[in-house]
């Protein structure tokens, strides 16, 4: 029987068989190429370090496409010695993820097919041809000219699996002609603009239009409520449309001769000069209207924007959003209908397409206990203060406590000093004035860098106008160094693509889940080439901690640190309150008090983590969690101790703990005994075994087994002594062959060949000696 690997099966049997079935090379995607991975594998973050879990990446051996980005089948290879059926469950999982109707598993001798349309599993002699599969799929879906149009080819940015699904679902729904209002929900950073562009491209290439006029391309309106939401897709994703694009500006007369129109609602709506620019277009002018961030008002009954959509009621209207939640979700679904595709933040993080995040909860004394003022007291500007206790939601909107602002700014500055002072950071403030005050305090705390980079700290709000737009563009640019610290109120909550943002500081109340998700979305983009694998949320008001625990938020953080007052274990003040986004400064000048440093002190730190069972936040000690995990894996310490001398077992054990989110470096740091062997730390933690230092273990090995150290000769004895000294200093991980030969202490004793010669001149003898040495270090009692 041939001893052929999966690679052999793919290249010798499956690929030639696919070619014979008329699947040409352009229709066959080899999943093991990185660009064809279905998912990339989640990024795991522990103790400030990130690592992509390659074992969680999903890729099929072959994905078969009718046309580019329209997959129809998945093929999985198994070894010759294995039954083809062993690959069927896995390939069915991939097929369901890709939403394709056919799955195949083969070991070279046998081909098994699973048909999701009929539910039939059977053995077949040859693979069906593309035409045969398309004919069978016709039983389930309606084929259209638009659906069968290829997407725009951009090899540097291939579509991800979920983007293909979103594009094809929308195109199919539009061409079917049933619903005239559609909704797509995709997490911030997952490529909504890319999906919108490919939808428009396919419809355009098919000459689809509502009037069904031959050879007439559709007229499409891309609508949003902010300039940045229109400018980014106009200049980037939709650039291939070239001169067919037109930017609608309220101060200019309407243009009718283009195909792709981009506008903000305000440019089309009524103003003092005209009754509404939108009325100057025929009501049936547009075939398709794409509403970006549609939750922000387009679907509300009383919205001026709603009147624009109702005027163009003959057009297909596609709402796109990242955050349909609570009232926004009700409005969006009521108007656009249920989402025809949803790709959540949690799914995107699990798939490895978005950055995970860590949470730091910082509590000042004034936030923990409130700030009480007495009637008759005056604030800094002579305003009479009420007899009232102010709490977190009132700070910086009703009452400004200057020392609290300074304390938060100092903490954030210190955090950047201990991590990286050039990690781009957004500070979300209560309003524009608060953003300016925070900017000034941060500026003065970072004078050394501001001297070199005047724009190191900036405020970016709607007040800044052209200057703010320029600073925003520089902040978004992945190649620029500054701005680094940016303060804002509302302007950066949505639509800003800044891939290198590594920190989000929340110094405001966020009662609205949609707004909170948008804030978190500013940091979710991965930027591996720039070393951005995760981001950190610094929560100074408690609202992030509240929202992360809300069932409406479905992506729990990787890790949580809480800095708080000694003895304070309460919740944030009052829970969620109304968050209108209005600038309260416009209503009444807030009270301003200087306060004291003691009132705003941040003086303690506790660790929080995730509940393994339900992935909700809970107050839990990291070491307790490790203890429970060890006890679940091993009934007694002997079960672990008896196998610890085996390096392969140890590596498997370390990997298993890592996959469970347990970091050995964290255990060592929290136990506070770096001189103790990691085995003894674990046994003490789980079963209260006595601690033994590595030096004690080494001494015992020398004293109890002197014959071992001399049996290979004097030169070998020196090597073994040095290795034991190395273990005392650094631990057990380097005591394996051939890695041991690369240790600095070994290099000083000779080159690899000389070291091996000390042990009878054969690697096997050296390996046996290393194995025996580890058995002496870790004897089984």
XYZ file of C-alpha atoms in Angstrom:
781
model
C 0.000 0.000 0.000
C 1.502 3.374 -0.945
C 2.563 5.614 1.946
C 1.274 8.791 0.349
C 0.725 12.037 2.229
C -2.174 14.464 1.861
C 0.042 16.578 -0.388
C 0.612 13.548 -2.607
C -3.132 12.901 -2.743
C -3.796 16.502 -3.749
C -1.163 16.720 -6.476
C -1.338 13.166 -7.887
C -5.024 12.412 -7.672
C -7.413 15.229 -6.767
C -6.008 18.111 -8.822
C -5.656 16.059 -12.055
C -9.172 14.686 -11.512
C -10.559 18.212 -11.174
C -8.805 19.311 -14.363
C -10.254 16.255 -16.124
C -13.721 17.368 -14.952
C -13.269 20.689 -16.791
C -12.345 22.727 -13.719
C -9.676 24.990 -15.161
C -6.952 26.450 -12.995
C -8.702 29.829 -12.573
C -11.662 28.096 -10.962
C -9.626 26.100 -8.440
C -8.443 27.883 -5.312
C -5.846 25.969 -3.343
C -6.776 26.688 0.235
C -3.308 26.206 1.681
C -2.134 29.376 0.012
C -2.443 32.097 2.648
C -4.564 34.363 0.471
C -7.146 31.582 0.140
C -7.527 30.826 3.839
C -11.154 30.841 4.930
C -10.225 32.243 8.336
C -6.800 33.396 9.504
C -6.895 32.206 13.110
C -7.714 34.267 16.185
C -5.086 36.545 17.694
C -4.492 35.636 21.343
C -3.306 38.411 23.677
C -1.710 37.722 27.032
C 0.306 40.054 29.235
C 0.788 42.604 26.491
C 1.969 40.100 23.889
C 0.004 38.862 20.899
C 0.238 35.614 18.957
C -1.914 34.376 16.121
C -3.274 30.918 16.890
C -2.371 29.249 13.613
C -4.093 26.038 14.678
C -7.457 27.829 14.640
C -7.095 28.988 11.016
C -9.465 27.292 8.588
C -8.592 26.427 5.028
C -9.990 23.871 2.630
C -7.684 21.938 0.330
C -9.587 23.171 -2.718
C -12.413 25.654 -3.243
C -14.167 25.414 -6.608
C -15.654 28.600 -8.107
C -18.059 29.035 -11.011
C -16.655 32.524 -11.557
C -14.251 34.554 -9.422
C -15.662 34.970 -5.904
C -18.694 32.738 -6.491
C -17.734 29.411 -4.860
C -19.857 26.320 -5.370
C -17.935 23.386 -3.829
C -15.199 22.467 -1.358
C -12.793 19.513 -1.589
C -10.875 17.975 1.322
C -7.981 15.529 0.930
C -7.084 12.699 3.287
C -4.117 10.356 3.291
C -4.185 7.170 1.234
C -4.292 5.053 4.390
C -7.253 6.957 5.828
C -10.875 6.485 4.877
C -12.247 9.320 2.756
C -15.152 9.566 5.202
C -12.801 10.907 7.903
C -12.646 14.196 5.992
C -16.345 14.536 5.307
C -17.400 16.226 8.542
C -14.652 18.798 8.250
C -15.372 19.625 4.622
C -19.087 19.942 5.427
C -18.215 22.500 8.092
C -16.176 24.499 5.567
C -18.949 24.272 2.989
C -21.491 25.630 5.467
C -19.169 28.472 6.410
C -18.713 29.371 2.730
C -22.414 28.787 2.008
C -21.757 26.405 -0.869
C -24.011 23.426 -1.667
C -21.459 20.686 -2.423
C -18.702 19.112 -0.330
C -16.201 16.422 -1.352
C -13.716 14.292 0.566
C -11.174 12.017 -1.117
C -8.199 9.830 -0.200
C -7.226 9.265 -3.829
C -8.973 5.901 -3.962
C -12.471 7.092 -3.178
C -14.511 10.269 -3.669
C -17.408 11.030 -1.320
C -19.937 13.769 -2.110
C -22.351 15.513 0.223
C -25.154 17.467 -1.447
C -26.637 20.125 0.862
C -29.545 20.657 -1.529
C -30.846 17.099 -1.296
C -29.119 15.969 1.903
C -27.707 12.957 0.026
C -24.266 11.523 0.779
C -22.823 9.153 -1.833
C -19.667 7.777 -3.407
C -18.930 8.980 -6.952
C -16.402 7.917 -9.573
C -15.497 11.344 -10.931
C -16.022 14.956 -9.951
C -18.998 16.725 -11.573
C -18.235 19.435 -14.124
C -18.918 23.123 -13.440
C -21.981 23.037 -15.695
C -23.347 19.981 -13.917
C -22.992 21.569 -10.478
C -24.495 24.830 -11.660
C -27.476 22.965 -13.094
C -27.986 21.144 -9.799
C -27.665 24.410 -7.829
C -30.342 25.952 -10.047
C -32.851 23.851 -8.127
C -32.181 26.038 -5.077
C -31.301 29.529 -6.318
C -32.152 31.825 -9.181
C -29.254 32.569 -11.492
C -29.046 36.071 -12.893
C -26.779 37.992 -15.193
C -25.587 40.136 -12.287
C -24.800 37.219 -10.007
C -22.740 35.557 -12.738
C -20.669 38.670 -13.334
C -17.148 38.447 -11.913
C -16.154 40.832 -9.158
C -13.554 43.522 -9.762
C -10.162 41.798 -9.650
C -7.883 43.280 -6.992
C -5.167 40.676 -6.286
C -3.651 42.807 -3.534
C -6.986 42.736 -1.665
C -8.773 39.432 -2.340
C -12.285 39.197 -0.987
C -12.682 37.332 2.264
C -15.227 34.552 2.568
C -17.826 36.652 4.398
C -17.437 39.528 1.933
C -18.163 37.153 -0.951
C -21.274 35.925 0.832
C -22.497 39.468 1.510
C -21.917 40.571 -2.095
C -23.634 37.556 -3.618
C -26.595 37.638 -1.220
C -27.280 41.298 -1.943
C -26.865 40.960 -5.726
C -29.128 37.935 -5.759
C -31.759 39.731 -3.637
C -31.624 42.851 -5.823
C -31.907 40.906 -9.042
C -34.726 38.775 -7.683
C -36.833 41.926 -7.426
C -38.764 40.973 -4.315
C -37.652 43.306 -1.529
C -36.907 46.908 -2.364
C -35.264 47.610 0.977
C -32.333 45.527 2.182
C -30.108 45.588 5.262
C -26.527 44.317 5.748
C -24.851 44.369 9.168
C -21.062 44.078 9.233
C -18.733 44.967 12.084
C -16.590 48.062 11.763
C -13.355 47.217 9.965
C -14.679 44.209 8.063
C -14.987 45.997 4.728
C -18.505 47.367 4.254
C -17.238 49.804 1.612
C -15.498 46.976 -0.256
C -18.713 44.967 -0.251
C -20.723 47.979 -1.427
C -18.271 48.590 -4.272
C -18.333 44.968 -5.495
C -22.142 44.957 -5.415
C -22.190 48.068 -7.589
C -19.515 46.657 -9.883
C -21.382 43.405 -10.551
C -24.662 45.232 -11.165
C -22.917 47.684 -13.447
C -21.169 44.999 -15.490
C -24.511 43.233 -15.921
C -26.240 46.461 -17.078
C -28.849 45.910 -14.376
C -31.366 48.722 -13.877
C -34.868 49.062 -12.473
C -36.369 49.945 -15.860
C -34.767 46.842 -17.425
C -33.394 48.940 -20.265
C -30.770 47.051 -22.285
C -27.235 48.441 -22.319
C -27.998 50.996 -19.602
C -25.878 50.843 -16.521
C -27.530 51.550 -13.172
C -27.449 54.973 -11.563
C -26.402 54.538 -7.963
C -26.419 56.973 -5.042
C -24.040 56.425 -2.124
C -25.503 58.306 0.825
C -24.118 59.061 4.305
C -24.331 61.761 6.956
C -20.664 62.716 7.265
C -18.076 63.878 4.772
C -15.549 61.277 5.866
C -18.055 58.468 5.222
C -18.412 59.632 1.632
C -14.865 60.751 0.865
C -13.184 57.491 1.870
C -15.192 55.190 -0.436
C -15.201 57.798 -3.236
C -11.413 58.079 -3.202
C -10.496 54.475 -2.394
C -12.911 51.590 -2.914
C -14.904 53.122 -5.768
C -11.864 54.522 -7.625
C -12.177 51.881 -10.416
C -15.378 53.643 -11.559
C -13.166 56.536 -12.602
C -14.977 59.355 -14.390
C -18.323 57.681 -13.813
C -18.202 59.017 -10.223
C -19.717 62.334 -9.206
C -19.683 64.103 -5.857
C -22.938 65.976 -5.205
C -22.321 69.364 -3.548
C -25.159 71.578 -2.336
C -23.619 74.736 -3.797
C -23.433 73.296 -7.312
C -26.204 72.567 -9.827
C -27.227 68.928 -10.212
C -25.378 66.687 -12.665
C -27.271 63.878 -14.401
C -24.694 62.325 -16.741
C -22.728 60.140 -14.326
C -23.325 56.660 -12.970
C -22.021 56.684 -9.359
C -23.209 59.591 -7.191
C -21.884 60.338 -3.707
C -23.559 62.716 -1.278
C -24.140 63.505 2.346
C -27.747 63.968 3.391
C -27.147 67.596 4.241
C -26.167 68.381 0.636
C -29.492 67.009 -0.653
C -31.787 68.194 2.115
C -33.741 71.411 2.387
C -31.948 74.607 3.400
C -32.589 78.351 3.340
C -31.643 78.590 -0.359
C -33.661 75.740 -1.841
C -36.428 73.336 -1.013
C -34.100 70.359 -1.313
C -31.532 69.523 -3.973
C -32.872 65.966 -4.095
C -36.111 67.245 -5.646
C -34.181 68.487 -8.682
C -33.585 64.848 -9.636
C -36.515 62.833 -11.054
C -37.960 60.590 -8.363
C -37.114 57.500 -10.451
C -33.608 58.711 -11.340
C -31.675 56.274 -9.131
C -31.820 52.506 -9.469
C -29.979 51.773 -6.227
C -29.329 53.855 -3.108
C -26.708 52.663 -0.609
C -27.139 54.184 2.850
C -23.931 53.903 4.865
C -24.228 53.825 8.669
C -27.976 53.734 8.186
C -28.588 53.403 11.945
C -27.613 57.055 12.384
C -31.000 58.391 11.335
C -31.899 57.345 7.819
C -34.582 54.973 9.030
C -36.229 57.203 11.634
C -39.766 58.292 10.840
C -39.165 61.942 11.700
C -35.807 62.218 9.939
C -35.155 64.732 7.147
C -33.071 61.988 5.614
C -36.090 59.696 5.574
C -37.876 62.137 3.277
C -35.044 61.812 0.755
C -35.371 58.040 0.738
C -39.135 58.200 0.394
C -38.807 60.584 -2.547
C -36.618 58.019 -4.374
C -38.934 55.164 -3.391
C -38.643 53.366 -6.751
C -34.942 52.689 -6.122
C -33.667 49.615 -4.339
C -32.432 50.916 -0.980
C -29.596 49.081 0.751
C -28.858 50.015 4.365
C -25.412 49.157 5.696
C -24.413 49.410 9.336
C -22.039 48.001 11.895
C -24.215 48.591 14.917
C -27.916 47.874 14.700
C -28.844 47.892 18.376
C -31.739 48.771 20.623
C -33.767 51.680 19.186
C -31.532 51.967 16.140
C -32.055 48.313 15.356
C -35.819 48.696 15.616
C -35.738 51.680 13.288
C -33.392 50.029 10.814
C -35.257 46.728 10.703
C -38.636 48.460 10.556
C -37.556 50.427 7.509
C -35.063 48.196 5.666
C -36.359 44.848 6.858
C -34.416 42.046 8.590
C -30.727 41.881 7.735
C -30.004 39.581 4.812
C -26.460 39.139 6.104
C -24.772 39.759 9.459
C -21.070 39.487 10.278
C -20.488 40.345 13.916
C -17.509 41.773 15.758
C -17.161 38.557 17.758
C -17.100 36.445 14.604
C -14.554 38.744 12.964
C -12.255 38.543 15.997
C -12.664 34.759 16.187
C -11.839 34.495 12.472
C -8.709 36.583 12.951
C -9.794 39.427 10.684
C -10.177 42.022 13.447
C -7.925 42.880 16.360
C -8.901 41.643 19.822
C -8.775 44.096 22.670
C -7.791 44.339 26.308
C -9.638 46.410 28.876
C -8.149 48.518 31.655
C -10.699 49.850 34.128
C -9.386 52.857 36.037
C -11.314 54.238 39.008
C -10.528 57.495 40.776
C -11.687 58.248 44.287
C -14.114 60.884 43.020
C -15.652 58.383 40.552
C -15.952 55.750 43.247
C -17.624 57.894 45.887
C -18.839 60.982 44.067
C -18.118 64.632 44.749
C -20.335 66.477 47.215
C -20.877 70.235 47.175
C -22.666 72.320 49.806
C -25.214 75.042 49.158
C -23.552 78.426 49.473
C -20.209 77.306 48.089
C -18.966 79.020 44.941
C -17.206 77.410 42.032
C -13.991 78.732 40.456
C -15.923 81.415 38.534
C -18.229 82.503 41.336
C -21.241 80.351 40.428
C -23.224 79.182 43.480
C -22.911 75.434 43.877
C -25.960 73.301 44.755
C -26.256 70.947 47.692
C -25.621 67.865 45.586
C -23.419 64.801 45.132
C -22.096 64.664 41.593
C -21.284 61.295 40.071
C -19.458 60.050 36.977
C -22.183 60.860 34.383
C -22.207 64.510 35.546
C -18.456 65.063 35.429
C -17.300 67.489 32.711
C -20.869 68.104 31.576
C -22.445 69.571 34.732
C -19.381 69.787 36.958
C -15.715 70.026 35.954
C -13.235 68.740 38.546
C -9.855 69.939 37.289
C -7.742 67.577 39.387
C -9.745 64.635 38.070
C -8.937 65.710 34.518
C -5.267 66.001 35.480
C -5.279 62.588 37.181
C -6.761 60.901 34.123
C -4.316 62.683 31.806
C -1.372 61.712 34.037
C -2.489 58.092 34.124
C -2.859 57.962 30.338
C 0.522 59.613 29.839
C 2.163 57.164 32.251
C 0.498 54.269 30.457
C 1.956 55.417 27.135
C 5.381 55.872 28.709
C 5.301 52.259 29.950
C 4.038 50.888 26.613
C 4.879 53.082 23.603
C 4.537 56.849 23.484
C 3.946 56.749 19.740
C 1.015 54.323 19.830
C -1.857 56.271 18.279
C -4.531 56.985 20.870
C -8.049 58.446 20.732
C -9.468 60.064 23.870
C -13.283 60.281 23.784
C -14.454 63.256 25.821
C -17.828 64.562 26.979
C -18.038 67.478 24.554
C -15.851 69.771 22.458
C -14.808 72.009 25.352
C -13.860 68.994 27.445
C -11.851 67.672 24.480
C -9.966 70.966 24.362
C -9.252 70.985 28.087
C -8.026 67.396 27.933
C -5.854 68.268 24.929
C -4.234 71.142 26.834
C -3.495 69.042 29.932
C -2.078 66.179 27.861
C -0.011 68.645 25.858
C 1.595 70.035 29.012
C 2.286 66.572 30.407
C 4.092 65.619 27.193
C 6.107 68.767 26.613
C 9.283 66.837 25.776
C 7.630 65.295 22.713
C 5.545 68.339 21.829
C 8.799 70.305 21.518
C 9.882 67.909 18.780
C 6.413 67.255 17.337
C 4.055 70.223 17.823
C 1.059 68.131 16.713
C 1.834 65.227 19.058
C -1.386 66.097 20.951
C -4.368 67.451 18.985
C -8.088 67.981 19.275
C -10.117 66.765 16.297
C -13.750 67.882 16.437
C -16.240 69.427 14.046
C -15.135 72.862 15.346
C -11.752 72.418 13.697
C -13.159 72.500 10.120
C -10.363 72.356 7.507
C -7.582 72.129 10.094
C -9.360 69.243 11.792
C -9.783 67.436 8.472
C -6.072 67.788 7.720
C -5.104 66.524 11.182
C -7.574 63.667 10.797
C -5.996 62.630 7.479
C -2.547 62.684 9.083
C -3.830 60.668 12.043
C -5.326 58.074 9.691
C -2.148 57.768 7.622
C -0.285 54.623 8.666
C 3.024 56.158 7.605
C 2.843 59.332 9.710
C 4.231 59.630 13.228
C 1.965 62.409 14.498
C -0.653 63.212 15.659
C -0.440 60.522 18.354
C -2.793 61.648 21.132
C -6.102 62.854 19.714
C -8.990 64.160 21.805
C -12.521 64.247 20.413
C -16.165 64.171 21.419
C -18.339 62.843 18.575
C -16.397 63.327 15.341
C -14.322 60.149 15.619
C -17.085 57.850 16.855
C -17.872 56.561 13.367
C -16.582 56.224 9.856
C -12.915 56.916 10.562
C -10.520 54.345 9.167
C -7.379 54.651 11.319
C -5.775 51.194 11.192
C -2.919 51.887 13.607
C -4.993 53.094 16.576
C -3.756 51.062 19.535
C -5.466 52.779 22.466
C -8.981 54.058 23.051
C -9.479 56.093 26.220
C -13.088 56.619 27.301
C -13.535 59.702 29.510
C -17.258 60.198 28.866
C -20.551 58.461 29.458
C -21.725 56.175 26.667
C -25.309 55.151 27.284
C -25.999 54.199 23.697
C -24.795 50.739 22.615
C -24.567 51.743 18.960
C -22.263 54.647 19.851
C -20.191 52.399 22.098
C -19.697 49.832 19.356
C -18.643 52.579 16.986
C -16.133 53.857 19.534
C -14.675 50.383 19.983
C -14.644 49.998 16.191
C -11.998 52.730 15.933
C -9.422 50.239 17.192
C -10.489 46.928 15.663
C -8.466 47.032 12.465
C -5.456 44.737 12.368
C -2.256 46.217 10.967
C 0.235 43.384 11.134
C 2.891 45.139 9.053
C 2.974 47.922 11.659
C 2.982 45.589 14.637
C -0.636 46.290 15.587
C -2.172 42.976 16.688
C -4.550 44.204 19.390
C -5.711 47.388 21.045
C -6.419 48.531 24.578
C -9.529 50.221 25.936
C -8.775 52.463 28.914
C -12.071 52.919 30.712
C -12.070 55.923 33.061
C -15.848 56.146 33.560
C -16.980 52.520 33.901
C -19.164 52.612 30.820
C -16.982 50.284 28.787
C -17.103 47.740 31.605
C -20.908 48.029 31.674
C -21.257 47.714 27.896
C -18.891 44.763 27.587
C -21.165 42.894 29.997
C -24.294 43.812 28.053
C -25.772 40.860 26.089
C -26.061 43.189 23.087
C -22.290 43.330 22.930
C -20.981 40.003 21.651
C -17.181 40.266 21.744
C -15.646 39.766 25.205
C -12.179 41.233 25.818
C -8.981 39.217 25.898
C -7.950 40.470 29.328
C -9.027 43.044 31.867
C -7.060 45.041 34.420
C -8.856 47.194 36.939
C -7.115 49.983 38.791
C -9.215 51.164 41.693
C -9.267 52.381 45.251
C -8.254 50.088 48.100
C -11.390 48.482 49.437
C -13.688 49.784 46.709
C -15.548 46.963 44.981
C -18.755 48.703 43.960
C -20.141 49.233 40.501
C -19.910 52.402 38.466
C -22.174 55.176 39.643
C -25.733 54.753 38.729
C -25.455 52.575 35.661
C -26.294 53.738 32.149
C -28.000 57.083 31.665
C -29.225 58.998 28.663
C -26.554 59.779 26.094
C -27.867 62.200 23.506
C -24.533 63.373 22.189
C -25.632 66.993 22.646
C -23.105 69.531 23.895
C -24.425 70.369 27.356
C -22.196 73.442 27.349
C -24.728 74.984 24.955
C -27.417 74.666 27.640
C -25.604 75.946 30.768
C -22.040 76.621 31.726
C -20.843 73.773 33.963
C -19.624 74.324 37.467
C -15.823 74.331 37.683
C -13.911 73.342 40.818
C -10.191 72.819 41.161
C -10.502 70.007 43.685
C -7.579 68.188 45.273
C -5.203 65.478 44.104
C -6.393 63.235 46.925
C -9.980 63.400 45.647
C -8.855 62.238 42.194
C -6.207 59.722 43.259
C -5.772 56.365 41.499
C -4.002 54.177 44.029
C -4.570 50.432 43.467
C -4.785 47.718 40.830
C -6.682 44.434 40.600
C -6.831 41.833 37.837
C -10.047 40.745 36.189
C -10.574 38.107 33.503
C -13.262 36.268 31.561
C -15.519 33.515 32.780
C -14.580 30.361 30.843
C -18.148 29.069 30.798
C -20.226 31.945 29.442
C -17.505 34.398 28.325
C -18.992 37.156 30.502
C -16.880 39.407 32.698
C -16.473 38.413 36.291
C -14.199 39.339 39.167
C -11.841 36.369 39.170
C -8.261 35.870 40.188
C -6.021 34.672 37.393
C -4.315 32.183 39.715
C -7.644 30.717 40.857
C -8.573 30.116 37.251
C -5.240 28.366 36.636
C -5.739 26.256 39.757
C -9.148 25.089 38.597
C -7.797 24.239 35.153
C -4.913 22.167 36.533
C -7.239 20.219 38.804
C -9.551 19.486 35.904
C -6.636 18.110 33.853
C -4.888 16.074 36.592
C -6.468 14.409 39.611
C -3.322 14.541 41.752
C 0.164 16.108 41.581
C 1.770 12.732 40.800
C -0.066 12.638 37.461
C 1.772 15.793 36.429
C 5.098 15.172 38.195
C 5.582 11.676 36.771
C 5.619 12.976 33.193
C 7.344 16.319 33.648
C 10.830 15.006 32.802
C 9.672 14.411 29.206
C 10.315 17.562 27.076
C 7.641 16.594 24.548
C 5.057 16.308 27.302
C 6.057 19.680 28.712
C 5.714 21.404 25.348
C 2.318 19.788 24.809
C 1.290 20.900 28.304
C 2.455 24.480 27.721
C 0.567 24.598 24.432
C -2.602 23.295 26.076
C -2.434 25.964 28.772
C -1.794 28.670 26.165
C -4.827 27.592 24.188
C -6.840 27.915 27.390
C -5.590 31.487 27.756
C -3.226 30.693 30.656
C 0.155 32.407 30.468
C 3.019 30.816 32.424
C 4.826 34.142 32.577
C 1.741 35.592 34.253
C 1.762 32.757 36.811
C 5.441 33.330 37.611
C 4.896 37.079 37.910
C 1.875 36.753 40.215
C 3.406 34.047 42.413
C 6.454 36.207 43.035
C 8.966 33.312 43.137
C 11.074 33.457 39.957
C 13.684 31.124 41.511
C 11.170 28.273 41.927
C 10.773 25.614 39.233
C 7.583 26.074 37.223
C 6.502 22.510 38.058
C 6.667 23.292 41.763
C 4.816 26.582 41.271
C 2.000 24.730 39.505
C 1.823 21.969 42.123
C 1.824 24.503 44.949
C -0.921 26.440 43.224
C -3.172 23.450 42.524
C -2.437 21.084 45.398
C -0.570 23.171 48.001
C 2.659 21.188 47.494
C 5.819 22.684 49.050
C 7.862 25.014 46.873
C 11.320 23.886 45.691
C 13.797 26.175 44.011
C 15.654 25.091 40.901
C 18.871 25.313 42.902
C 17.489 22.796 45.423
C 16.562 20.394 42.623
C 20.027 20.739 41.049
C 21.771 20.171 44.369
C 19.695 17.045 45.005
C 20.549 15.695 41.555
C 24.304 16.158 42.172
C 24.258 14.733 45.698
C 21.984 11.734 45.024
C 23.493 10.680 41.686
C 27.236 11.456 41.617
C 27.957 8.441 39.374
C 25.875 9.912 36.567
C 28.040 12.988 36.235
C 31.298 11.053 35.806
C 30.253 8.063 33.765
C 30.783 9.797 30.395
C 34.236 11.138 31.243
C 35.708 14.358 32.591
C 34.897 16.551 29.578
C 31.281 15.314 29.586
C 31.083 15.972 33.346
C 31.937 19.617 32.772
C 29.210 19.841 30.124
C 26.581 18.292 32.429
C 27.595 20.555 35.321
C 27.281 23.627 33.132
C 23.876 22.478 31.894
C 22.696 22.009 35.459
C 23.925 25.522 36.286
C 22.054 26.806 33.233
C 18.877 25.106 34.490
C 19.244 26.814 37.890
C 19.523 30.193 36.192
C 17.014 29.891 33.355
C 14.827 26.810 33.776
C 14.258 23.560 31.928
C 13.163 24.669 28.446
C 16.599 24.588 26.772
C 17.647 21.096 27.895
C 16.761 19.357 24.632
C 18.783 18.201 21.652
C 19.871 19.854 19.346
C 18.806 23.211 20.918
C 21.200 22.620 23.812
C 24.162 22.935 21.459
C 23.226 26.571 20.725
C 23.334 27.718 24.344
C 26.049 30.327 25.060
C 27.432 28.165 27.855
C 27.854 25.278 25.400
C 29.393 27.441 22.703
C 32.126 28.387 25.188
C 32.910 24.702 25.748
C 33.233 23.838 22.083
C 31.468 23.568 18.747
C 28.608 21.041 18.287
C 30.921 18.348 16.948
C 33.295 18.707 19.925
C 30.411 18.560 22.413
C 29.078 15.402 20.778
C 32.578 13.873 20.834
C 32.577 14.214 24.624
C 29.635 11.746 24.586
C 31.177 8.855 22.639
C 30.979 10.846 19.424
C 27.310 10.084 18.730
C 24.244 12.335 19.105
C 22.252 9.433 20.534
C 24.499 9.200 23.600
C 24.191 12.959 24.193
C 20.405 12.712 23.843
C 20.321 9.851 26.368
C 22.432 11.887 28.771
C 20.093 14.870 28.460
C 17.079 12.648 29.019
C 18.663 11.077 32.108
C 19.666 14.497 33.450
C 16.052 15.649 33.307
C 14.905 12.484 35.056
C 17.345 13.289 37.875
C 16.079 16.878 38.077
C 12.494 15.637 38.145
C 12.589 12.274 39.979
C 9.342 10.390 40.411
C 8.839 9.890 44.148
